[in-house]
Phi, psi and omega in degrees: 000317181295325179296318182295314178297318179299319179293323179294315179295319178298315178297320178297320179293324179284327182292348175302325182288340174294317177297318177301313182294320178296316179296318181295318181288338177280356177104356177282167176243078182293145180267126183301320184292347175279334182263333185301317179299322179290324177297309182292328178294340176261320186288316184294307177295326179297318178294321179293313181295324180296327182254021187301318180299317179294319180295317180296317178297320180300313182285333179285334176291331186271009180286000000 
């Protein structure tokens, strides 16, 4: 379940750049720093959730 949610969040974070590319190709001058926080807000939690089982096992071994 966590992997599926993580992949969806990850995809949402990466798709921000699709909006950036569409705006850029339409002739606008989008500012990267306006899109980067939304990208990172999806990619970082998405990467963590996708690997949650491995992360949990790693920390449970070190108890």
